Coordinates of C-alpha atoms and ligand atoms in Angstrom, one line a residue:
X230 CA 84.7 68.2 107.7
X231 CA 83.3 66.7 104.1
X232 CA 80.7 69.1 103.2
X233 CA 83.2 72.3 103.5
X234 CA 84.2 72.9 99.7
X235 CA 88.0 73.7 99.1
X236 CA 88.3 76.9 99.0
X237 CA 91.0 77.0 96.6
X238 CA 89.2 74.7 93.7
X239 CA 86.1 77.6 94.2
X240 CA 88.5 79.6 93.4
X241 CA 90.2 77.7 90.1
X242 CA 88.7 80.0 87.9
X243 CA 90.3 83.7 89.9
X244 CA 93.5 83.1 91.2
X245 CA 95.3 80.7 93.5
X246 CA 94.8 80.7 97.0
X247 CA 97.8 80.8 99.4
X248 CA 98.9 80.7 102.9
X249 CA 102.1 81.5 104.6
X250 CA 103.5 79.0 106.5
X251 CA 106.4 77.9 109.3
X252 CA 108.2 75.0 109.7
X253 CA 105.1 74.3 113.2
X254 CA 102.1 74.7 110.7
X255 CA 103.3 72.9 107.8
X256 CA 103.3 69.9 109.7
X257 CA 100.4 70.9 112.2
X258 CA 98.3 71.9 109.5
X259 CA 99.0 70.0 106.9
X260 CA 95.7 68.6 106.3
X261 CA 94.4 72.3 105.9
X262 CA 96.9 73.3 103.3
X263 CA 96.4 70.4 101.2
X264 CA 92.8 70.9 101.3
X265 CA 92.0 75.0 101.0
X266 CA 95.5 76.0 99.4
X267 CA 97.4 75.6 96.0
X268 CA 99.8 77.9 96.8
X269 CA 102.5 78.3 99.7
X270 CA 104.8 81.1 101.1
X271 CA 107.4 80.4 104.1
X272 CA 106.4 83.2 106.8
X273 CA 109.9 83.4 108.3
X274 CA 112.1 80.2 106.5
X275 CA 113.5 82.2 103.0
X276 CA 114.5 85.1 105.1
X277 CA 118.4 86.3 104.6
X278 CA 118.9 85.8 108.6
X279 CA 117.4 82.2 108.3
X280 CA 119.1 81.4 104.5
X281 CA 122.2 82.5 105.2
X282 CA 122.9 83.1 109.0
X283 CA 126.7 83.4 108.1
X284 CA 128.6 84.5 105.0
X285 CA 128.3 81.6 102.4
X286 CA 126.8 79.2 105.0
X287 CA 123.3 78.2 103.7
X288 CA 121.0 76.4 105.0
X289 CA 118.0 75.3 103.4
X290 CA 116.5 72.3 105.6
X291 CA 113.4 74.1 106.1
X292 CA 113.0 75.8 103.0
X293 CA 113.2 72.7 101.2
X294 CA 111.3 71.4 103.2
X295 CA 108.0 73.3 102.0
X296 CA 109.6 73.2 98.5
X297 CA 108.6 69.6 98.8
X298 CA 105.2 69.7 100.0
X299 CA 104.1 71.7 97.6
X300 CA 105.7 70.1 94.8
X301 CA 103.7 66.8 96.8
X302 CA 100.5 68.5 96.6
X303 CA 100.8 70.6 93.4
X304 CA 100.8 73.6 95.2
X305 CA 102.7 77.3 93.5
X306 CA 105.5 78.4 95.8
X307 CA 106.0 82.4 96.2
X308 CA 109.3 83.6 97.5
X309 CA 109.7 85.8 100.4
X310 CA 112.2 87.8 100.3
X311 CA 115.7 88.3 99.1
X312 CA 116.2 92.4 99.9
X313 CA 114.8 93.6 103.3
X314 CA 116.0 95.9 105.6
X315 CA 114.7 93.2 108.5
X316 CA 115.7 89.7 109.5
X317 CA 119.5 90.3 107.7
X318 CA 121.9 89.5 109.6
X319 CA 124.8 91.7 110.9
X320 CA 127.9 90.3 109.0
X321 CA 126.1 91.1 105.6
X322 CA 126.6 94.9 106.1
X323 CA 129.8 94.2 108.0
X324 CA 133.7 93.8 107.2
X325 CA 136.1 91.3 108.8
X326 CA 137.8 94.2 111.0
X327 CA 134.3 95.7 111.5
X328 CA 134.1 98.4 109.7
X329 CA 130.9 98.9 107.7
X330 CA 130.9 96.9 104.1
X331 CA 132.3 99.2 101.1
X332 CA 129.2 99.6 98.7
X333 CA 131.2 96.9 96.2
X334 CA 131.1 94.3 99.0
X335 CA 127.9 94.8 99.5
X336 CA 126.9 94.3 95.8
X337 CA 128.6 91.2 95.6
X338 CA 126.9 89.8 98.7
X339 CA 123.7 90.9 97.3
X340 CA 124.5 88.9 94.3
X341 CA 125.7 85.8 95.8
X342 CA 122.8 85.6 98.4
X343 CA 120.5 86.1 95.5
X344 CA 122.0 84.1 92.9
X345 CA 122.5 80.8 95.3
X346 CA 118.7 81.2 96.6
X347 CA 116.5 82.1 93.5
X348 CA 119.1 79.4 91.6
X349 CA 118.4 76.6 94.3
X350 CA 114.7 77.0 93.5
X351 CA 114.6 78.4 90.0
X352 CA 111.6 76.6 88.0
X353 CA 110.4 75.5 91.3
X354 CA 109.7 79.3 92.8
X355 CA 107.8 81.0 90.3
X356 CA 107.2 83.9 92.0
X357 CA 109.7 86.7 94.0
X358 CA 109.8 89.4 96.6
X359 CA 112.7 90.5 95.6
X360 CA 112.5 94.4 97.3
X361 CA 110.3 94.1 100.4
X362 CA 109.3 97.2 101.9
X363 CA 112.0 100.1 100.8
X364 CA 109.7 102.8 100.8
X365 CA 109.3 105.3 103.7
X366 CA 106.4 105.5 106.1
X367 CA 107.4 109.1 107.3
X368 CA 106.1 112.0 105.0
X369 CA 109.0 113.8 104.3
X370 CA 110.9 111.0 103.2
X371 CA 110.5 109.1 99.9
X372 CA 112.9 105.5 100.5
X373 CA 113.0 103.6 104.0
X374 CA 116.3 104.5 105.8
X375 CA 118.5 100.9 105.6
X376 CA 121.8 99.5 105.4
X377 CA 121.1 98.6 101.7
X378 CA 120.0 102.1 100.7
X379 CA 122.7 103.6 102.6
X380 CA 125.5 101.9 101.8
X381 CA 125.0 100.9 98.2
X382 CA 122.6 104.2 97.0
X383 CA 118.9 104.3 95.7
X384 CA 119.7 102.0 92.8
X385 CA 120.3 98.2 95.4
X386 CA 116.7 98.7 94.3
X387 CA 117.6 98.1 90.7
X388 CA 120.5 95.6 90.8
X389 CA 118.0 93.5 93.4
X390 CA 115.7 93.3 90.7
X391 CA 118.6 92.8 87.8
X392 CA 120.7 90.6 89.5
X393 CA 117.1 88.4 89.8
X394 CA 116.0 88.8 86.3
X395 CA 119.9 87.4 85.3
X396 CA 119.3 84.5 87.8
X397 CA 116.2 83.1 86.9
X398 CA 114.2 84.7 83.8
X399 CA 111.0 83.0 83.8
X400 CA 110.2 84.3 87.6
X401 CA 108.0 86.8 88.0
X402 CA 109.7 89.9 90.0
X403 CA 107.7 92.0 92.6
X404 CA 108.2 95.1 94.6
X405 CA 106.6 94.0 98.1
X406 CA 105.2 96.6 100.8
X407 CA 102.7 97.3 103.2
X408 CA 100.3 100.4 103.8
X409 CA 100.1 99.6 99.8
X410 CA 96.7 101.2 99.7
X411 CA 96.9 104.4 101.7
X412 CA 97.0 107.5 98.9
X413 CA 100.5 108.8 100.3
X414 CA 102.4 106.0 100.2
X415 CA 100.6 104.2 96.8
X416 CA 102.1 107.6 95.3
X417 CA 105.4 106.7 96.3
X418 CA 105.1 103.1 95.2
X419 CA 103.9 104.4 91.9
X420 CA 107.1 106.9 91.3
X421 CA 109.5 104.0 92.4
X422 CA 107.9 101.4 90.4
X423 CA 107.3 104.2 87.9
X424 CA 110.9 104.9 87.5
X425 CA 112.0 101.2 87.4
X426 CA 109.6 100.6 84.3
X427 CA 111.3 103.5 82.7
X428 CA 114.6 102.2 82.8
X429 CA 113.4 99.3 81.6
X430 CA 114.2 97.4 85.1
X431 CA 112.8 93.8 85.3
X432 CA 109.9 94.5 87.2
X433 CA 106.6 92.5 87.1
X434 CA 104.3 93.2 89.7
X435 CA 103.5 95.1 92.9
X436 CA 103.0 92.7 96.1
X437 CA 100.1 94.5 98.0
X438 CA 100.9 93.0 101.8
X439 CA 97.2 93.9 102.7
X440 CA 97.6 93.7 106.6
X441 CA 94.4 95.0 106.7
X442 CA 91.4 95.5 109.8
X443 CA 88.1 95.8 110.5
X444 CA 87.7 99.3 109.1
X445 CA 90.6 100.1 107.2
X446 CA 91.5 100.8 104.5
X447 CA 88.6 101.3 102.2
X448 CA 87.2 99.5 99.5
X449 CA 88.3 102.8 97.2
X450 CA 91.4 103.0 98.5
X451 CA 92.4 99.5 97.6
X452 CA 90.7 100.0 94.2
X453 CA 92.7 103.2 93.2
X454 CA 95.8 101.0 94.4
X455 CA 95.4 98.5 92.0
X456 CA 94.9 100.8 89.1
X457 CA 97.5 102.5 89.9
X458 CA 99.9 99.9 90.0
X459 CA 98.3 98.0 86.9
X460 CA 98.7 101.1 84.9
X461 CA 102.4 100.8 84.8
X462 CA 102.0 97.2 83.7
X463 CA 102.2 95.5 86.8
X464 CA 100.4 92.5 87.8
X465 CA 99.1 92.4 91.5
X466 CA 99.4 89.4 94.2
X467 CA 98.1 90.2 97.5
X468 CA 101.0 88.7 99.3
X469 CA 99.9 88.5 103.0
X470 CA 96.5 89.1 104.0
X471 CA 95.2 88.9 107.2
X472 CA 92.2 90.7 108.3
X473 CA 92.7 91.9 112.1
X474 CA 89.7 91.8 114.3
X475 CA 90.8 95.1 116.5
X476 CA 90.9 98.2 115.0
X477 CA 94.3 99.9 114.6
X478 CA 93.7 102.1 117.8
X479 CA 92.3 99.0 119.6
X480 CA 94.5 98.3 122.2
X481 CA 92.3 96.0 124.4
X482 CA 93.6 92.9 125.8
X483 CA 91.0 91.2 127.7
X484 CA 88.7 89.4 124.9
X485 CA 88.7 86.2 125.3
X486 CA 86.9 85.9 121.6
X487 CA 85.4 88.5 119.1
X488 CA 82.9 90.7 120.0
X489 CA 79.9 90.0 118.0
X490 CA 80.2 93.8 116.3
X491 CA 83.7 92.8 115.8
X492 CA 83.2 89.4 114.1
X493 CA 80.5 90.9 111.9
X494 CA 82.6 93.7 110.2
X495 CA 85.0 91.3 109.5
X496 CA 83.1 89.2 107.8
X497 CA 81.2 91.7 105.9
X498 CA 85.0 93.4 105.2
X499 CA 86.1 90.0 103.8
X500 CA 82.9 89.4 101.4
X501 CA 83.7 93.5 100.0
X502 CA 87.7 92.1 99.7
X503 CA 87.0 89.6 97.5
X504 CA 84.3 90.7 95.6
X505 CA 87.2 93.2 94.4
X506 CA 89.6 90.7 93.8
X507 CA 87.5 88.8 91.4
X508 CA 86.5 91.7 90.1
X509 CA 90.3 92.3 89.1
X510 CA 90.8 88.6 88.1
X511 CA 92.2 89.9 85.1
X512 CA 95.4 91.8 87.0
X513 CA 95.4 89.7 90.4
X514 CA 97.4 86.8 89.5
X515 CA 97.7 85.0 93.5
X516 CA 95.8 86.0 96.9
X517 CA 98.1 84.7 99.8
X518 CA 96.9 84.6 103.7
X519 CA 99.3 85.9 106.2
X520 CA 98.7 81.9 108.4
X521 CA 96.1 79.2 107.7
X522 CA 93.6 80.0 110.8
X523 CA 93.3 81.4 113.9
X524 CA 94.8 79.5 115.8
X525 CA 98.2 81.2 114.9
X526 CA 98.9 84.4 113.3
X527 CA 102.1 86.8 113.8
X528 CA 99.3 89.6 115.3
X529 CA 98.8 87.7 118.3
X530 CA 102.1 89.8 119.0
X531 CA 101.0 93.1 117.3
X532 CA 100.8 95.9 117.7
X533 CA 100.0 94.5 121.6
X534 CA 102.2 91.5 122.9
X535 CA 100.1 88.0 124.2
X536 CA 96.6 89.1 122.5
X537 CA 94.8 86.9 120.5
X538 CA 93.6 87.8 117.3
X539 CA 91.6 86.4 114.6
X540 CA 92.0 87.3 111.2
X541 CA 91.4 84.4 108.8
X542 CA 88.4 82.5 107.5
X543 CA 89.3 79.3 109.3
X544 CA 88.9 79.8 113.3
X545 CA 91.0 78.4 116.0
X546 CA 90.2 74.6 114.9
X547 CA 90.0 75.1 111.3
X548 CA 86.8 75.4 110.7
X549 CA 84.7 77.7 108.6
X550 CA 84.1 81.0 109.9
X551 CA 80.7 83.1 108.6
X552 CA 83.6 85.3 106.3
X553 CA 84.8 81.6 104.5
X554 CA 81.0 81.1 103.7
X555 CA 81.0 84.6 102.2
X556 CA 83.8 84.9 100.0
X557 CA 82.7 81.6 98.6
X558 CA 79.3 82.2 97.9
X559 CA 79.0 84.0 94.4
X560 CA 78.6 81.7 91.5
Ligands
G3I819 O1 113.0 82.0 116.0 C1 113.1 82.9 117.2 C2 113.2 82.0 118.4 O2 114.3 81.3 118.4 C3 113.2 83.0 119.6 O3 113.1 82.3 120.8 C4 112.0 83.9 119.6 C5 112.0 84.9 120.7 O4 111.3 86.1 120.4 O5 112.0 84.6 118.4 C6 111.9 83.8 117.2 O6 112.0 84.6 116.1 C7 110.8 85.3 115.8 C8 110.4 84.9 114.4 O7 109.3 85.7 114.0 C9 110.0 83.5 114.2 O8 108.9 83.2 115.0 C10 111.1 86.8 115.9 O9 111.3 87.2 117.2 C11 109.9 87.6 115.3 O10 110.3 89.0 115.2 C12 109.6 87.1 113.9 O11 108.5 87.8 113.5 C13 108.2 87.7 112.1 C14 108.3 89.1 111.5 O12 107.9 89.1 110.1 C15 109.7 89.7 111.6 O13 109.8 90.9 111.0 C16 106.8 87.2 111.9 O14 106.8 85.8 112.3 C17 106.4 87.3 110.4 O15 105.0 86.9 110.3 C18 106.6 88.7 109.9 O16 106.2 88.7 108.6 C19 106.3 90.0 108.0 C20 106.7 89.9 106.5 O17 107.9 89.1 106.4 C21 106.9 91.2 105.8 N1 105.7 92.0 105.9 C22 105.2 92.2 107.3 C23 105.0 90.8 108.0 C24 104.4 91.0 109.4 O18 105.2 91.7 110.2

């Protein structure tokens, strides 16, 4: 309605605002984005599986597609994502006879798939995941187990990021992942992105996913993250926030909306979140939503299939919830 402010032009002075879109809520929503948003990721659309579902068959309808309506509404466009151990199709890690891809092949493939997408798009993407997600959740194991790091070694890490720099030198680079802020696996970020730096690896940020909840993680945690990260010379996006309503260990599916304890720690968790982003204005270069509103989000399937959540600042019809009030109220 009129008298809700933009929440991006509130925030001109920060950091763009993003959200993460699919070919359904660019067009459902398009009256959303072009009012709260000046910048734009595609959820599932620059995905290997949906670039390049077959070797050297591209397709980039829907891709494009977003390209343009940003470029129409002088929106920033982050890419999402060129190495990932999910959503990459078979035949990548495959030969003809079916045999598993030499380590050479592999390379190659890498290359082509990265130097056809990020040179499609390059002045127009100014931003890259170009590693998503290669370190380990387990303890006792320091890099995700994955076709790329087993066929090709630890360093697919380093020709990802190489083969990116060569394609496109004025993007901005960034290791992606998840759990970002929790003190085990931040130390394991740090030593990769630690060891990049030092061999002088074109590396310029650290994506911090921030699928966060109602009480996790904390305020400090997230701090010591991004001091961690900006100590090696990294610049920080937070690349897909959402902000679930359940806790972690909440497995209830019978809420047909928010309990009111629920919807008040959310709020109150969003007003802490971005009282710390501004506070880092100087490091945090772009804060991306996971979605627009509530009305969709990818956690209406997870961790428990066919619940609802709601984990934005828009509810279920776009409107501003107590949290968007919040976040914009400190001038
Ligand atoms: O497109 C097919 C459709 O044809 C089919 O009928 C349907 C049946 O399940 O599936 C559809 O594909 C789904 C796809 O989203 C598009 O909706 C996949 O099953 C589903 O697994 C996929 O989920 C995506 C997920 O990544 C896959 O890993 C989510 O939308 C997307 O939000 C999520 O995003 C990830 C980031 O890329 C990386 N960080 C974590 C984040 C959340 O998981």
């Amino acid at each position: 309605s009129m008298n809700v402010p933009s929440l991006h032009s509130i925030y001109k002075d920060y950091f763009p605002i993003g959200a993460a879109v699919n070919s359904t809520t660019l067009h459902s929503d398009k009256d959303l984005l072009a009012k709260h948003f000046n910048s734009l990721t595609a959820e599932n659309e620059m995905k290997f599986e949906n670039l390049q579902p077959k070797e050297n068959e591209f397709t980039f309808d829907k891709a494009d597609e977003m390209l343009n309506f940003a470029s129409d509404n002088n929106m920033k466009f982050r890419g999402h994502t060129l190495v990932w151990h999910n959503q990459t199709p078979e035949w990548v890690f495959t030969e003809n006879d079916g045999s598993t891809v030499t380590r050479e092949n592999l390379l190659n493939r890498m290359e082509n798939h990265i130097s056809t997408v990020m040179g499609r798009y390059k002045g127009r993407i100014y931003s890259w995941d170009v590693v998503n997600e290669a370190i380990s959740d387990e303890s006792s194991e320091f890099l995700r187990k994955s076709n790329w790091l087993e066929i090709i070694g630890e360093d697919f890490i380093s020709k990802a990021f190489e083969m990116a720099h060569k394609t496109d030198p004025a993007a901005a680079l960034f290791y992606n992942d998840y759990n970002e802020s929790n003190p085990e696996k931040r130390e394991k970020i740090y030593r990769l992105v630690k060891s990049l730096v030092e061999r002088e690896v074109p590396i310029h940020g650290v994506g911090l996913q921030a699928h966060w909840n109602v009480s996790q993680p904390s305020i400090d945690h997230i701090r010591e993250a991004i001091e961690r990260y900006a100590s090696l010379g990294m610049q920080i996006q937070i690349t897909e926030m959402d902000v679930s309503a359940f806790d972690w260990d909440d497995r209830r599916t019978d809420l047909t909306k928010p309990t009111e304890k629920m919807a008040e720690m959310q709020t109150r968790r969003f007003e802490e979140f971005f009282q710390l982003f501004r506070e880092y204005k100087e490091i945090i270069t772009s804060v991306t939503f996971w979605g627009i509103s509530d009305s969709y989000t990818w956690l209406n399937d997870f961790p428990v299939k066919g619940r609802k959540n709601w984990p934005f600042v828009l509810d279920e019809k776009g409107e501003p919830k107590e949290s968007f009030w919040k976040i914009i109220d400190f001038k």
